[in-house]
Short mmCIF file of C-alpha atoms in Angstrom, two decimals:
data_model
loop_
_atom_site.label_atom_id
_atom_site.label_comp_id
_atom_site.label_asym_id
_atom_site.label_seq_id
_atom_site.Cartn_x
_atom_site.Cartn_y
_atom_site.Cartn_z
CA MET A 1 18.51 14.84 -15.80
CA THR A 2 18.65 11.42 -14.15
CA LEU A 3 19.48 8.21 -16.00
CA ASP A 4 15.89 7.04 -15.53
CA GLN A 5 14.75 10.19 -17.32
CA VAL A 6 17.27 9.58 -20.10
CA GLY A 7 15.95 6.06 -20.54
CA ALA A 8 12.35 7.27 -20.54
CA LEU A 9 13.22 9.93 -23.12
CA ALA A 10 14.84 7.31 -25.35
CA GLY A 11 11.76 5.11 -25.06
CA ALA A 12 9.50 7.99 -26.02
CA ILE A 13 11.63 8.79 -29.09
CA ARG A 14 11.63 5.14 -30.14
CA ALA A 15 7.84 5.05 -29.84
CA GLU A 16 7.40 8.18 -31.97
CA VAL A 17 9.70 6.94 -34.73
CA GLY A 18 7.99 3.54 -34.58
CA LYS A 19 4.67 5.15 -35.54
CA ALA A 20 5.98 5.45 -39.10
CA VAL A 21 9.16 3.38 -39.46
CA VAL A 22 8.77 -0.39 -39.40
CA GLY A 23 11.70 -2.27 -37.88
CA GLN A 24 15.19 -0.72 -37.97
CA ALA A 25 15.30 -0.76 -34.15
CA GLU A 26 19.09 -1.08 -34.04
CA THR A 27 19.53 1.86 -36.40
CA VAL A 28 17.21 4.04 -34.32
CA ASP A 29 19.11 3.09 -31.15
CA ALA A 30 22.38 4.03 -32.87
CA LEU A 31 20.90 7.39 -33.83
CA LEU A 32 19.95 7.92 -30.18
CA ILE A 33 23.49 7.06 -29.07
CA ALA A 34 24.94 9.47 -31.63
CA LEU A 35 22.56 12.21 -30.49
CA LEU A 36 23.60 11.83 -26.85
CA ALA A 37 27.30 11.41 -27.71
CA GLN A 38 27.12 14.42 -30.06
CA GLY A 39 28.47 12.45 -33.02
CA HIS A 40 27.53 12.23 -36.70
CA VAL A 41 26.07 9.24 -38.52
CA LEU A 42 26.51 7.81 -42.01
CA LEU A 43 23.66 5.56 -43.14
CA GLU A 44 24.50 3.17 -45.98
CA GLY A 45 21.92 0.95 -47.60
CA PRO A 46 20.13 0.16 -50.85
CA PRO A 47 17.44 2.50 -52.15
CA GLY A 48 14.00 2.26 -50.59
CA THR A 49 15.06 1.14 -47.11
CA ALA A 50 13.70 4.32 -45.44
CA LYS A 51 17.07 5.95 -44.70
CA THR A 52 15.84 9.46 -45.53
CA PHE A 53 12.39 8.94 -44.03
CA MET A 54 13.87 7.53 -40.83
CA ALA A 55 16.09 10.61 -40.45
CA GLN A 56 13.07 12.87 -40.98
CA CYS A 57 11.01 10.99 -38.38
CA PHE A 58 13.89 11.02 -35.92
CA ALA A 59 14.33 14.78 -36.32
CA ALA A 60 10.61 15.35 -35.83
CA SER A 61 10.54 13.25 -32.64
CA VAL A 62 13.55 14.92 -30.97
CA GLY A 63 12.26 18.42 -31.73
CA LEU A 64 15.41 19.75 -33.37
CA ASP A 65 15.54 22.29 -36.17
CA PHE A 66 15.75 20.18 -39.33
CA GLY A 67 17.57 20.93 -42.56
CA ARG A 68 18.04 18.85 -45.68
CA ILE A 69 20.49 19.01 -48.57
CA GLN A 70 20.09 16.81 -51.64
CA PHE A 71 23.66 16.29 -52.80
CA THR A 72 24.16 16.42 -56.58
CA PRO A 73 27.26 16.60 -58.85
CA ASP A 74 26.74 20.33 -59.50
CA LEU A 75 26.34 21.31 -55.83
CA MET A 76 28.81 24.01 -54.72
CA PRO A 77 30.16 24.75 -51.21
CA GLY A 78 28.22 28.02 -51.13
CA ASP A 79 24.99 26.09 -51.66
CA ILE A 80 25.65 24.39 -48.30
CA LEU A 81 27.29 27.12 -46.24
CA GLY A 82 25.72 30.26 -47.68
CA SER A 83 27.54 33.41 -48.73
CA ASN A 84 27.83 37.15 -48.24
CA LEU A 85 25.75 38.88 -50.93
CA PHE A 86 25.91 42.56 -51.75
CA ASN A 87 22.71 44.42 -50.93
CA PHE A 88 22.35 47.34 -53.35
CA GLN A 89 19.70 49.00 -51.14
CA THR A 90 22.01 49.25 -48.13
CA SER A 91 25.34 49.17 -50.04
CA GLN A 92 26.52 46.47 -47.63
CA PHE A 93 27.19 42.77 -47.75
CA THR A 94 24.50 40.64 -46.08
CA LEU A 95 25.03 37.10 -44.87
CA THR A 96 22.71 34.61 -46.55
CA ARG A 97 22.84 31.47 -44.42
CA GLY A 98 22.83 28.10 -46.13
CA PRO A 99 20.86 25.02 -45.06
CA ILE A 100 23.73 23.88 -42.83
CA PHE A 101 22.58 26.38 -40.20
CA CYS A 102 20.27 23.97 -38.38
CA GLU A 103 20.44 21.45 -35.55
CA LEU A 104 19.95 18.21 -37.45
CA LEU A 105 21.16 18.17 -41.06
CA LEU A 106 20.17 15.40 -43.46
CA ALA A 107 22.92 15.12 -46.09
CA ASP A 108 21.06 12.96 -48.59
CA GLU A 109 23.17 10.92 -51.05
CA ILE A 110 26.31 12.65 -49.77
CA ASN A 111 28.58 10.70 -52.11
CA ARG A 112 26.98 12.19 -55.23
CA THR A 113 28.84 15.49 -54.90
CA PRO A 114 32.55 16.11 -55.62
CA PRO A 115 35.14 16.21 -52.79
CA LYS A 116 35.37 20.02 -53.02
CA THR A 117 31.75 20.30 -51.91
CA GLN A 118 31.96 17.42 -49.44
CA ALA A 119 34.82 19.28 -47.75
CA ALA A 120 32.45 22.14 -46.94
CA LEU A 121 31.16 19.97 -44.09
CA LEU A 122 34.55 19.29 -42.48
CA GLU A 123 34.76 22.36 -40.25
CA ALA A 124 31.07 22.18 -39.35
CA MET A 125 31.26 18.53 -38.33
CA GLN A 126 34.42 18.92 -36.26
CA GLU A 127 34.15 22.39 -34.73
CA ARG A 128 30.41 23.20 -34.97
CA ARG A 129 31.07 26.41 -36.85
CA VAL A 130 31.23 27.77 -40.40
CA THR A 131 33.79 30.29 -41.65
CA LEU A 132 32.66 32.66 -44.40
CA ASP A 133 34.95 35.40 -45.69
CA GLY A 134 37.16 35.09 -42.61
CA THR A 135 34.31 35.34 -40.10
CA ALA A 136 33.37 32.34 -37.96
CA HIS A 137 29.65 31.69 -37.50
CA PRO A 138 28.78 29.21 -34.72
CA LEU A 139 26.42 26.31 -35.23
CA PRO A 140 24.24 24.87 -32.45
CA ALA A 141 26.16 22.88 -29.85
CA ASN A 142 24.05 19.78 -30.62
CA PHE A 143 24.58 20.06 -34.41
CA LEU A 144 24.19 16.58 -35.90
CA VAL A 145 24.77 15.38 -39.47
CA VAL A 146 22.90 12.30 -40.67
CA ALA A 147 24.27 11.43 -44.11
CA THR A 148 22.99 8.73 -46.46
CA GLN A 149 24.65 6.92 -49.31
CA ASN A 150 23.81 4.11 -51.71
CA PRO A 151 26.43 1.32 -51.84
CA ILE A 152 25.15 -0.24 -55.07
CA GLU A 153 25.86 2.34 -57.76
CA SER A 154 29.45 3.18 -58.69
CA GLN A 155 28.84 5.64 -61.54
CA GLY A 156 28.35 9.32 -60.80
CA VAL A 157 29.47 8.99 -57.20
CA TYR A 158 32.52 10.28 -55.34
CA PRO A 159 33.83 8.22 -52.40
CA LEU A 160 34.08 10.27 -49.22
CA PRO A 161 37.63 11.34 -48.29
CA GLU A 162 39.17 9.52 -45.34
CA ALA A 163 39.34 12.78 -43.38
CA GLN A 164 35.59 13.18 -43.67
CA LEU A 165 34.80 9.55 -42.93
CA ASP A 166 36.82 9.88 -39.73
CA ARG A 167 34.48 12.62 -38.54
CA PHE A 168 31.49 10.28 -38.55
CA LEU A 169 30.93 8.51 -35.25
CA PHE A 170 29.04 5.62 -36.86
CA LYS A 171 28.66 4.06 -40.24
CA LEU A 172 25.41 2.11 -40.03
CA LEU A 173 24.45 -0.53 -42.57
CA VAL A 174 20.70 -0.32 -43.21
CA PRO A 175 19.52 -3.77 -44.35
CA TYR A 176 16.43 -4.90 -46.20
CA PRO A 177 13.54 -5.69 -43.84
CA SER A 178 12.51 -9.20 -42.94
CA ALA A 179 9.53 -10.77 -44.73
CA ALA A 180 7.22 -10.01 -41.78
CA GLU A 181 8.44 -6.40 -41.58
CA GLU A 182 8.03 -5.94 -45.33
CA ALA A 183 4.44 -7.17 -45.10
CA ARG A 184 3.78 -4.58 -42.38
CA ILE A 185 5.38 -1.88 -44.55
CA VAL A 186 3.13 -2.74 -47.49
CA ALA A 187 0.05 -2.83 -45.25
CA ARG A 188 0.93 0.53 -43.68
CA PHE A 189 1.98 2.41 -46.79
CA GLY A 190 0.18 0.54 -49.58
CA GLU A 191 -2.92 2.71 -49.38
CA ARG A 192 -1.05 6.00 -49.18
CA ALA A 193 -0.28 8.09 -52.23
CA GLY A 194 2.20 10.91 -52.57
CA PRO A 195 5.13 11.80 -50.32
CA GLN A 196 5.26 10.45 -46.79
CA ARG A 197 5.62 13.00 -44.00
CA PRO A 198 6.21 12.33 -40.29
CA ALA A 199 3.23 14.52 -39.35
CA ASP A 200 0.93 12.24 -41.35
CA PHE A 201 1.64 9.49 -38.82
CA GLY A 202 1.15 11.65 -35.76
CA ILE A 203 4.82 11.95 -34.93
CA GLY A 204 5.36 14.83 -32.52
CA ALA A 205 8.30 16.28 -30.65
CA VAL A 206 8.87 14.60 -27.30
CA ALA A 207 12.06 16.56 -26.61
CA GLY A 208 13.80 19.77 -27.63
CA PRO A 209 17.24 21.38 -27.65
CA GLU A 210 17.25 21.99 -23.89
CA VAL A 211 16.12 18.44 -23.10
CA ILE A 212 18.70 16.93 -25.47
CA ALA A 213 21.43 19.11 -23.93
CA ALA A 214 20.45 17.95 -20.45
CA ALA A 215 20.52 14.31 -21.54
CA ALA A 216 23.95 14.77 -23.15
CA ALA A 217 25.21 16.33 -19.91
CA ALA A 218 23.99 13.27 -18.00
CA VAL A 219 25.92 11.03 -20.39
CA LYS A 220 29.17 12.88 -19.66
CA ALA A 221 28.80 11.92 -16.00
CA ILE A 222 28.87 8.18 -16.80
CA THR A 223 31.86 6.46 -15.18
CA LEU A 224 34.51 5.16 -17.57
CA ALA A 225 36.87 2.94 -15.60
CA ASP A 226 40.59 2.94 -16.34
CA SER A 227 40.36 -0.71 -17.34
CA VAL A 228 37.72 0.12 -19.97
CA VAL A 229 39.80 3.04 -21.24
CA ASP A 230 42.74 0.67 -21.61
CA TYR A 231 40.49 -1.81 -23.45
CA VAL A 232 39.34 0.86 -25.92
CA VAL A 233 42.92 1.95 -26.58
CA ARG A 234 44.18 -1.61 -27.07
CA LEU A 235 41.32 -2.40 -29.45
CA VAL A 236 41.91 0.70 -31.60
CA ARG A 237 45.69 0.24 -31.62
CA ALA A 238 45.21 -3.38 -32.73
CA THR A 239 43.74 -2.08 -35.99
CA ARG A 240 47.06 -0.35 -36.73
CA GLU A 241 49.07 -3.49 -36.06
CA SER A 242 47.06 -5.88 -38.24
CA ALA A 243 48.88 -7.08 -41.36
CA ASP A 244 45.53 -7.21 -43.19
CA LEU A 245 44.94 -3.47 -42.77
CA ALA A 246 46.83 -0.80 -44.68
CA SER A 247 45.43 1.92 -42.43
CA GLY A 248 44.04 1.57 -38.92
CA ALA A 249 41.77 3.71 -36.79
CA SER A 250 42.82 7.11 -35.46
CA PRO A 251 42.95 8.36 -31.85
CA ARG A 252 39.72 10.19 -32.67
CA ALA A 253 38.12 6.79 -33.16
CA ALA A 254 39.12 5.77 -29.64
CA VAL A 255 37.66 8.95 -28.16
CA LEU A 256 34.41 8.59 -30.09
CA LEU A 257 34.11 4.91 -29.18
CA ALA A 258 34.44 5.76 -25.49
CA ASN A 259 31.85 8.55 -25.77
CA ALA A 260 29.44 6.26 -27.61
CA ALA A 261 29.89 3.55 -24.97
CA ARG A 262 28.93 6.10 -22.32
CA ALA A 263 25.76 6.97 -24.24
CA ARG A 264 24.85 3.30 -24.63
CA ALA A 265 25.25 2.80 -20.89
CA ALA A 266 22.98 5.78 -20.26
CA LEU A 267 20.28 4.32 -22.52
CA ASP A 268 20.44 1.17 -20.39
CA ARG A 269 20.15 3.42 -17.29
CA ARG A 270 23.60 2.44 -16.02
CA ASP A 271 26.05 4.95 -14.57
CA TYR A 272 29.10 2.95 -15.66
CA VAL A 273 30.43 1.53 -18.94
CA LEU A 274 30.81 -2.21 -19.50
CA PRO A 275 33.23 -3.83 -21.96
CA ASP A 276 30.11 -5.17 -23.69
CA ASP A 277 29.17 -1.58 -24.57
CA VAL A 278 32.48 -1.20 -26.38
CA LYS A 279 32.12 -4.55 -28.14
CA ALA A 280 28.59 -3.77 -29.31
CA LEU A 281 29.63 -0.47 -30.90
CA ALA A 282 33.09 -1.37 -32.23
CA GLY A 283 31.85 -2.44 -35.66
CA ALA A 284 29.84 0.72 -36.31
CA VAL A 285 32.69 2.96 -35.09
CA LEU A 286 35.55 1.20 -36.92
CA ARG A 287 34.19 -0.18 -40.20
CA HIS A 288 34.53 3.07 -42.17
CA ARG A 289 37.94 3.95 -40.76
CA LEU A 290 39.88 0.89 -41.90
CA LEU A 291 41.53 0.22 -45.27
CA LEU A 292 42.36 -3.31 -46.37
CA SER A 293 45.92 -4.07 -47.44
CA PRO A 294 46.41 -5.10 -51.09
CA ALA A 295 47.10 -8.69 -50.02
CA ALA A 296 43.89 -8.82 -47.96
CA GLU A 297 41.89 -7.46 -50.91
CA ILE A 298 43.32 -10.13 -53.21
CA GLU A 299 42.38 -12.80 -50.66
CA GLY A 300 38.84 -11.41 -50.54
CA LYS A 301 38.86 -10.53 -46.86
CA GLN A 302 36.18 -8.18 -45.49
CA VAL A 303 36.57 -5.32 -43.02
CA GLU A 304 33.53 -6.51 -41.04
CA ALA A 305 35.11 -9.90 -40.40
CA LEU A 306 38.47 -8.37 -39.49
CA VAL A 307 36.85 -6.05 -36.93
CA ALA A 308 35.00 -9.01 -35.40
CA ASP A 309 38.27 -10.97 -35.21
CA LEU A 310 40.08 -8.05 -33.54
CA VAL A 311 37.31 -7.66 -30.97
CA GLU A 312 37.49 -11.37 -30.26
CA ALA A 313 41.29 -11.35 -30.00
CA THR A 314 41.53 -8.28 -27.75
CA GLU A 315 41.14 -9.34 -24.13
CA ALA A 316 38.38 -7.48 -22.33
CA PRO A 317 38.64 -6.51 -18.65
CA ARG A 318 36.75 -8.64 -16.18
#
């Protein structure tokens, strides 16, 4: 697949999602980058900002097998992964696959389930496989988790472990729409009753697993100059040297940031990565990987501002 075809594919996906979702263009672009970079996405925003619906529309437009899990406090790992159940008719154990066996998994309200159940996703997100009773079961190569969480409520929720947060390529902050966008939302949905489904808006698949795999292969061919590699490394290492941060970003963050920059270049139909690609994605890649020091918390500093300062202070190649 050529870069022009990758760009045309991205435009077609944007158009399909736009049939139902008003605004959120940056979030949709980030989902496209994650899809091509084969990374996972955490969507954080207040209720009613179309996080779940946007993930459903995106899955419908890219033509991937879609699965959804509504995370609750009583959810168990077996409810996600599946289990081997004894079949009395055959006197053998039969594998019952859980909803994780799909290509695009929507983990809705992921922080409402205890860490024991959240950890069921760790192997799947990192290695694209699930181990049940000592047997490894592969997941699709383009397996993608889109998780949502609500930042407002603090009761009945369980913060995601750092090890799991580190497996997400992006943490995207889904904002409230502008006044003009909200008016369009009310006009579009005000006359509709009942649940909203992507098919109701004419959203159809403009891609498929083979097309997505070909686009991802084209992304891997994007040139990443040594100077840009050095820039990514210096930026990530700067997070570990900041006195305002108790914990910086991992080497995995550097690798994922480079991969995401490649995908962003491909969406712009460029066969090389610019430092601007790294700068544009640094916030989404780093914000969920950094922990403020106690002194910085007392002073009321914010991770977002610290990331922006580090990007500004780290010299980019010319």
